[in-house]
PDB file of C-alpha atoms in Angstrom:
ATOM      1  CA  MET A   1      -0.123   0.154  -0.075  1.00 49.00           C
ATOM      2  CA  PRO A   2       1.566   3.471  -0.868  1.00 48.00           C
ATOM      3  CA  HIS A   3       3.056   5.509   2.037  1.00 49.00           C
ATOM      4  CA  SER A   4       0.161   7.979   2.940  1.00 49.00           C
ATOM      5  CA  VAL A   5       1.022  11.725   3.769  1.00 49.00           C
ATOM      6  CA  SER A   6       0.069  13.162   6.943  1.00 52.00           C
ATOM      7  CA  GLY A   7      -1.429  16.444   7.479  1.00 51.00           C
ATOM      8  CA  VAL A   8       1.479  18.154   8.803  1.00 51.00           C
ATOM      9  CA  GLU A   9       3.784  16.962   6.298  1.00 57.00           C
ATOM     10  CA  MET A  10       1.484  18.292   3.600  1.00 51.00           C
ATOM     11  CA  ARG A  11       1.366  21.637   5.411  1.00 52.00           C
ATOM     12  CA  LYS A  12       5.055  21.636   5.060  1.00 52.00           C
ATOM     13  CA  ARG A  13       5.012  20.937   1.545  1.00 53.00           C
ATOM     14  CA  GLN A  14       2.493  23.692   0.483  1.00 51.00           C
ATOM     15  CA  ALA A  15       4.679  26.398   2.892  1.00 52.00           C
ATOM     16  CA  ALA A  16       7.839  25.219   1.110  1.00 51.00           C
ATOM     17  CA  HIS A  17       6.154  26.308  -2.176  1.00 46.00           C
ATOM     18  CA  ILE A  18       4.546  29.573  -1.178  1.00 44.00           C
ATOM     19  CA  GLU A  19       7.814  30.638   0.779  1.00 48.00           C
ATOM     20  CA  ALA A  20       9.990  29.422  -2.508  1.00 47.00           C
ATOM     21  CA  PRO A  21      12.496  32.233  -3.101  1.00 51.00           C
ATOM     22  CA  PRO A  22      11.405  34.453  -6.510  1.00 51.00           C
ATOM     23  CA  GLN A  23      12.694  33.252  -9.672  1.00 52.00           C
ATOM     24  CA  ALA A  24      15.624  34.786 -10.997  1.00 52.00           C
ATOM     25  CA  PRO A  25      15.048  37.050 -14.262  1.00 50.00           C
ATOM     26  CA  GLY A  26      14.444  35.289 -17.524  1.00 50.00           C
ATOM     27  CA  GLN A  27      13.916  32.063 -15.802  1.00 52.00           C
ATOM     28  CA  PRO A  28      10.439  30.580 -16.615  1.00 48.00           C
ATOM     29  CA  ARG A  29       8.117  29.941 -13.924  1.00 50.00           C
ATOM     30  CA  PRO A  30       7.351  26.855 -12.483  1.00 48.00           C
ATOM     31  CA  ASN A  31       3.684  25.768 -13.696  1.00 46.00           C
ATOM     32  CA  THR A  32       2.349  25.558 -10.299  1.00 46.00           C
ATOM     33  CA  CYS A  33      -0.014  27.297  -8.123  1.00 46.00           C
ATOM     34  CA  CYS A  34      -0.548  27.656  -4.260  1.00 45.00           C
ATOM     35  CA  LEU A  35      -3.584  25.320  -4.097  1.00 45.00           C
ATOM     36  CA  CYS A  36      -1.302  22.161  -5.596  1.00 45.00           C
ATOM     37  CA  TRP A  37       1.108  20.913  -2.923  1.00 41.00           C
ATOM     38  CA  CYS A  38       2.364  18.413  -5.199  1.00 44.00           C
ATOM     39  CA  GLY A  39       3.766  20.876  -7.785  1.00 44.00           C
ATOM     40  CA  CYS A  40       2.605  19.012 -10.815  1.00 49.00           C
ATOM     41  CA  CYS A  41       0.715  20.937 -13.694  1.00 48.00           C
ATOM     42  CA  LYS A  42      -2.374  18.303 -13.548  1.00 47.00           C
ATOM     43  CA  CYS A  43      -4.235  19.894 -10.780  1.00 50.00           C
ATOM     44  CA  LEU A  44      -7.784  20.749 -11.645  1.00 48.00           C
ATOM     45  CA  TRP A  45      -7.357  24.573 -10.926  1.00 45.00           C
ATOM     46  CA  ASN A  46      -4.468  24.678 -13.413  1.00 50.00           C
ATOM     47  CA  GLU A  47      -6.251  22.744 -15.920  1.00 49.00           C
ATOM     48  CA  ASP A  48      -9.152  25.247 -15.741  1.00 52.00           C
ATOM     49  CA  ARG A  49      -6.740  28.183 -16.002  1.00 50.00           C
ATOM     50  CA  ILE A  50      -5.429  26.684 -19.403  1.00 47.00           C
ATOM     51  CA  GLU A  51      -8.665  25.778 -20.701  1.00 49.00           C
ATOM     52  CA  ARG A  52     -10.166  29.681 -20.089  1.00 52.00           C
ATOM     53  CA  THR A  53      -7.014  30.834 -21.791  1.00 49.00           C
ATOM     54  CA  GLU A  54      -7.305  28.928 -24.940  1.00 46.00           C
ATOM     55  CA  ARG A  55     -11.117  29.967 -24.930  1.00 48.00           C
ATOM     56  CA  GLN A  56     -10.304  33.641 -24.657  1.00 49.00           C
ATOM     57  CA  THR A  57      -7.579  33.196 -27.305  1.00 43.00           C
ATOM     58  CA  CYS A  58      -9.885  31.339 -29.709  1.00 41.00           C
ATOM     59  CA  THR A  59     -12.622  33.977 -29.103  1.00 40.00           C
ATOM     60  CA  LYS A  60     -10.070  36.742 -29.845  1.00 41.00           C
ATOM     61  CA  MET A  61      -8.838  35.041 -33.202  1.00 41.00           C
ATOM     62  CA  ASP A  62     -12.622  34.703 -34.452  1.00 43.00           C
ATOM     63  CA  SER A  63     -13.136  38.363 -33.849  1.00 42.00           C
ATOM     64  CA  ILE A  64     -10.039  39.239 -35.706  1.00 38.00           C
ATOM     65  CA  GLU A  65     -11.078  37.026 -38.483  1.00 41.00           C
ATOM     66  CA  ALA A  66     -14.574  38.351 -38.661  1.00 41.00           C
ATOM     67  CA  ALA A  67     -13.135  41.995 -38.469  1.00 38.00           C
ATOM     68  CA  GLU A  68     -10.704  41.069 -41.708  1.00 41.00           C
ATOM     69  CA  GLU A  69     -13.267  39.245 -43.683  1.00 53.00           C
ATOM     70  CA  GLN A  70     -16.386  41.476 -44.144  1.00 66.00           C
ATOM     71  CA  HIS A  71     -19.220  40.218 -46.060  1.00 84.00           C
ATOM     72  CA  PRO A  72     -22.526  41.680 -46.857  1.00 91.00           C
ATOM     73  CA  SER A  73     -25.178  40.570 -44.741  1.00 93.00           C
ATOM     74  CA  LEU A  74     -28.452  38.682 -46.080  1.00 94.00           C
ATOM     75  CA  GLU A  75     -30.621  41.648 -45.483  1.00 95.00           C
ATOM     76  CA  GLU A  76     -28.055  43.774 -47.719  1.00 96.00           C
ATOM     77  CA  VAL A  77     -28.064  41.169 -50.435  1.00 96.00           C
ATOM     78  CA  LEU A  78     -31.835  41.027 -50.558  1.00 96.00           C
ATOM     79  CA  SER A  79     -32.016  44.496 -50.681  1.00 97.00           C
ATOM     80  CA  TRP A  80     -29.925  44.753 -53.810  1.00 97.00           C
ATOM     81  CA  ALA A  81     -32.801  42.969 -55.568  1.00 96.00           C
ATOM     82  CA  ARG A  82     -35.027  45.678 -54.765  1.00 96.00           C
ATOM     83  CA  SER A  83     -33.085  48.689 -55.750  1.00 97.00           C
ATOM     84  CA  PHE A  84     -30.423  49.105 -58.235  1.00 98.00           C
ATOM     85  CA  GLU A  85     -29.479  52.489 -56.329  1.00 96.00           C
ATOM     86  CA  LEU A  86     -28.632  50.582 -53.259  1.00 97.00           C
ATOM     87  CA  LEU A  87     -26.496  48.142 -55.101  1.00 97.00           C
ATOM     88  CA  LEU A  88     -24.463  50.707 -56.578  1.00 97.00           C
ATOM     89  CA  ARG A  89     -24.260  52.622 -52.970  1.00 95.00           C
ATOM     90  CA  SER A  90     -22.870  49.273 -51.464  1.00 96.00           C
ATOM     91  CA  LEU A  91     -19.115  48.629 -51.968  1.00 96.00           C
ATOM     92  CA  GLU A  92     -19.677  44.997 -51.574  1.00 96.00           C
ATOM     93  CA  GLY A  93     -22.733  45.289 -54.313  1.00 97.00           C
ATOM     94  CA  ARG A  94     -20.689  47.288 -56.691  1.00 97.00           C
ATOM     95  CA  GLU A  95     -17.672  44.435 -56.421  1.00 97.00           C
ATOM     96  CA  VAL A  96     -20.542  41.798 -57.041  1.00 97.00           C
ATOM     97  CA  PHE A  97     -22.019  43.455 -59.827  1.00 98.00           C
ATOM     98  CA  ARG A  98     -18.811  44.338 -61.327  1.00 98.00           C
ATOM     99  CA  GLU A  99     -17.807  40.406 -61.301  1.00 97.00           C
ATOM    100  CA  PHE A 100     -20.964  39.722 -63.192  1.00 98.00           C
ATOM    101  CA  LEU A 101     -20.255  42.441 -65.809  1.00 97.00           C
ATOM    102  CA  ARG A 102     -16.943  41.076 -66.414  1.00 96.00           C
ATOM    103  CA  SER A 103     -18.478  37.796 -67.490  1.00 96.00           C
ATOM    104  CA  GLU A 104     -20.523  39.696 -70.129  1.00 95.00           C
ATOM    105  CA  TYR A 105     -17.592  41.803 -71.176  1.00 94.00           C
ATOM    106  CA  SER A 106     -19.381  44.963 -70.009  1.00 95.00           C
ATOM    107  CA  GLU A 107     -17.225  46.079 -67.030  1.00 96.00           C
ATOM    108  CA  ASP A 108     -16.262  49.319 -68.693  1.00 96.00           C
ATOM    109  CA  ASN A 109     -19.909  50.776 -68.300  1.00 97.00           C
ATOM    110  CA  LEU A 110     -19.806  50.665 -64.455  1.00 97.00           C
ATOM    111  CA  LEU A 111     -16.128  51.661 -64.380  1.00 97.00           C
ATOM    112  CA  PHE A 112     -17.101  54.646 -66.487  1.00 98.00           C
ATOM    113  CA  TRP A 113     -19.981  55.508 -64.292  1.00 98.00           C
ATOM    114  CA  LEU A 114     -17.755  55.410 -61.062  1.00 97.00           C
ATOM    115  CA  ALA A 115     -15.163  57.771 -62.702  1.00 97.00           C
ATOM    116  CA  CYS A 116     -17.661  59.952 -63.347  1.00 98.00           C
ATOM    117  CA  ASP A 117     -19.264  60.133 -60.151  1.00 97.00           C
ATOM    118  CA  GLU A 118     -15.636  60.727 -58.589  1.00 97.00           C
ATOM    119  CA  LEU A 119     -15.137  63.521 -60.906  1.00 98.00           C
ATOM    120  CA  LYS A 120     -18.566  65.359 -59.809  1.00 97.00           C
ATOM    121  CA  LYS A 121     -16.826  65.383 -56.334  1.00 96.00           C
ATOM    122  CA  GLU A 122     -13.657  67.252 -57.347  1.00 96.00           C
ATOM    123  CA  THR A 123     -13.839  71.051 -56.921  1.00 95.00           C
ATOM    124  CA  ASN A 124     -10.161  71.788 -57.662  1.00 96.00           C
ATOM    125  CA  PRO A 125     -10.228  73.146 -61.256  1.00 96.00           C
ATOM    126  CA  SER A 126      -6.585  71.457 -62.013  1.00 96.00           C
ATOM    127  CA  THR A 127      -7.744  68.198 -60.576  1.00 97.00           C
ATOM    128  CA  VAL A 128     -10.954  68.332 -62.540  1.00 97.00           C
ATOM    129  CA  ASP A 129      -9.149  69.277 -65.776  1.00 97.00           C
ATOM    130  CA  GLU A 130      -6.663  66.180 -65.473  1.00 97.00           C
ATOM    131  CA  LYS A 131      -9.591  63.623 -64.510  1.00 97.00           C
ATOM    132  CA  ALA A 132     -11.965  64.911 -67.056  1.00 97.00           C
ATOM    133  CA  ARG A 133      -9.212  64.233 -69.737  1.00 96.00           C
ATOM    134  CA  ILE A 134      -8.221  60.997 -68.365  1.00 97.00           C
ATOM    135  CA  ILE A 135     -11.932  59.865 -68.536  1.00 97.00           C
ATOM    136  CA  TYR A 136     -12.164  61.121 -72.091  1.00 97.00           C
ATOM    137  CA  GLU A 137      -9.034  59.217 -73.231  1.00 95.00           C
ATOM    138  CA  ASP A 138      -9.949  55.895 -71.385  1.00 96.00           C
ATOM    139  CA  TYR A 139     -13.801  55.614 -72.321  1.00 96.00           C
ATOM    140  CA  VAL A 140     -15.067  58.207 -74.886  1.00 94.00           C
ATOM    141  CA  SER A 141     -12.344  59.026 -77.496  1.00 92.00           C
ATOM    142  CA  ILE A 142     -12.398  56.917 -80.562  1.00 87.00           C
ATOM    143  CA  LEU A 143      -8.997  55.765 -79.766  1.00 88.00           C
ATOM    144  CA  SER A 144      -9.694  54.773 -76.229  1.00 88.00           C
ATOM    145  CA  PRO A 145      -9.105  51.163 -75.053  1.00 87.00           C
ATOM    146  CA  LYS A 146     -12.236  50.677 -73.316  1.00 88.00           C
ATOM    147  CA  GLU A 147     -15.767  50.537 -74.858  1.00 82.00           C
ATOM    148  CA  VAL A 148     -18.757  52.697 -73.557  1.00 91.00           C
ATOM    149  CA  SER A 149     -22.276  52.456 -74.864  1.00 88.00           C
ATOM    150  CA  LEU A 150     -22.859  56.084 -75.445  1.00 94.00           C
ATOM    151  CA  ASP A 151     -24.840  57.566 -78.539  1.00 93.00           C
ATOM    152  CA  SER A 152     -23.595  60.179 -80.996  1.00 93.00           C
ATOM    153  CA  ARG A 153     -25.504  63.145 -79.353  1.00 95.00           C
ATOM    154  CA  VAL A 154     -23.958  62.357 -76.218  1.00 96.00           C
ATOM    155  CA  ARG A 155     -20.382  62.116 -77.528  1.00 94.00           C
ATOM    156  CA  GLU A 156     -20.690  65.107 -79.305  1.00 95.00           C
ATOM    157  CA  GLY A 157     -21.769  67.191 -76.176  1.00 96.00           C
ATOM    158  CA  ILE A 158     -18.825  65.617 -74.357  1.00 96.00           C
ATOM    159  CA  ASN A 159     -16.268  66.980 -77.425  1.00 95.00           C
ATOM    160  CA  GLN A 160     -17.492  70.273 -76.952  1.00 95.00           C
ATOM    161  CA  SER A 161     -16.994  70.513 -73.264  1.00 95.00           C
ATOM    162  CA  LEU A 162     -13.670  69.492 -73.653  1.00 93.00           C
ATOM    163  CA  ALA A 163     -12.222  73.035 -74.305  1.00 93.00           C
ATOM    164  CA  GLU A 164     -13.294  73.908 -70.477  1.00 95.00           C
ATOM    165  CA  PRO A 165     -13.556  70.966 -68.586  1.00 96.00           C
ATOM    166  CA  SER A 166     -15.810  70.997 -65.550  1.00 97.00           C
ATOM    167  CA  SER A 167     -16.738  68.279 -62.920  1.00 97.00           C
ATOM    168  CA  LEU A 168     -20.431  67.821 -64.601  1.00 97.00           C
ATOM    169  CA  MET A 169     -19.424  67.523 -68.217  1.00 97.00           C
ATOM    170  CA  TYR A 170     -20.386  63.907 -68.210  1.00 98.00           C
ATOM    171  CA  GLU A 171     -23.505  64.067 -66.376  1.00 97.00           C
ATOM    172  CA  ASP A 172     -25.753  63.056 -69.445  1.00 97.00           C
ATOM    173  CA  ALA A 173     -23.207  60.146 -70.050  1.00 97.00           C
ATOM    174  CA  GLN A 174     -23.408  58.971 -66.889  1.00 98.00           C
ATOM    175  CA  LEU A 175     -26.987  58.991 -66.774  1.00 97.00           C
ATOM    176  CA  GLN A 176     -27.121  56.934 -70.043  1.00 97.00           C
ATOM    177  CA  ILE A 177     -24.892  54.428 -68.686  1.00 98.00           C
ATOM    178  CA  TYR A 178     -26.817  54.136 -65.421  1.00 98.00           C
ATOM    179  CA  THR A 179     -30.017  53.829 -67.473  1.00 97.00           C
ATOM    180  CA  LEU A 180     -28.560  51.029 -69.745  1.00 97.00           C
ATOM    181  CA  MET A 181     -27.231  49.067 -66.686  1.00 98.00           C
ATOM    182  CA  HIS A 182     -30.379  49.462 -65.035  1.00 98.00           C
ATOM    183  CA  ARG A 183     -32.639  48.049 -67.646  1.00 97.00           C
ATOM    184  CA  ASP A 184     -30.340  45.595 -69.296  1.00 97.00           C
ATOM    185  CA  SER A 185     -27.401  44.396 -66.919  1.00 97.00           C
ATOM    186  CA  PHE A 186     -29.319  44.581 -63.663  1.00 98.00           C
ATOM    187  CA  PRO A 187     -32.108  42.208 -64.520  1.00 98.00           C
ATOM    188  CA  ARG A 188     -29.599  39.592 -65.860  1.00 98.00           C
ATOM    189  CA  PHE A 189     -27.400  40.127 -62.938  1.00 98.00           C
ATOM    190  CA  LEU A 190     -30.340  39.000 -60.326  1.00 98.00           C
ATOM    191  CA  ASN A 191     -30.850  35.765 -62.511  1.00 97.00           C
ATOM    192  CA  SER A 192     -27.160  35.163 -62.441  1.00 97.00           C
ATOM    193  CA  SER A 193     -25.345  32.340 -60.647  1.00 97.00           C
ATOM    194  CA  VAL A 194     -23.155  35.253 -59.288  1.00 96.00           C
ATOM    195  CA  TYR A 195     -25.680  36.943 -57.354  1.00 97.00           C
ATOM    196  CA  ARG A 196     -28.103  33.576 -56.654  1.00 97.00           C
ATOM    197  CA  ASP A 197     -24.730  31.859 -55.181  1.00 96.00           C
ATOM    198  CA  LEU A 198     -23.751  34.787 -52.982  1.00 96.00           C
ATOM    199  CA  LEU A 199     -27.748  34.869 -51.725  1.00 96.00           C
ATOM    200  CA  ALA A 200     -27.692  31.275 -50.929  1.00 95.00           C
ATOM    201  CA  SER A 201     -24.342  31.510 -48.995  1.00 94.00           C
ATOM    202  CA  ARG A 202     -25.722  34.332 -46.751  1.00 93.00           C
ATOM    203  CA  ARG A 203     -28.781  32.332 -46.409  1.00 93.00           C
ATOM    204  CA  ARG A 204     -26.848  29.235 -45.042  1.00 91.00           C
ATOM    205  CA  THR A 205     -24.842  31.404 -42.884  1.00 86.00           C
ATOM    206  CA  CYS A 206     -27.885  32.503 -41.177  1.00 84.00           C
ATOM    207  CA  LEU A 207     -29.289  29.264 -40.583  1.00 83.00           C
ATOM    208  CA  ASP A 208     -25.909  28.135 -39.183  1.00 74.00           C
ATOM    209  CA  THR A 209     -26.038  30.838 -36.555  1.00 66.00           C
TER     210      THR A 209
END
């Protein structure tokens, strides 16, 4: 039969651990607690402390990952189907819509609309002049590398405005592209696998939570 430890002997061992000299700098602290006289790392108090630390670390990592991976909510994705305006106002919505337009080789329409929208916010004359000419060279000129569906009337108006560029010189062109995307591309987007897959994914996430 294993030798039993008396109460006096147990208290001496507890006191020895409690009164032990402090650890020298740089040395690891023993994995013991004042409640564990045997000095092992398997006491219930120590195991519970380790589990709490692991849970806290896991929770922090989950929070960091959630912050890094921002996804549109189910409510937001559903709102896009109700309003094209809400789709364009949403950063995630624009990215998803752009992905769809890329599959139809009409991504330039959205890029042009966004460039015009940015130009309308400018107030510095030199910046307005620079951005207006960049938009013209990229999307409107007959030599431009990108295709935008503008009619001859709108193109002529833009050509006349080039002499004195303004932040609103593409307003008619922007409206025309907006109308085209709204009436033509948007309905196909809502029926596309790009949108439907995202919607199904958001619904599964809501059910899981």
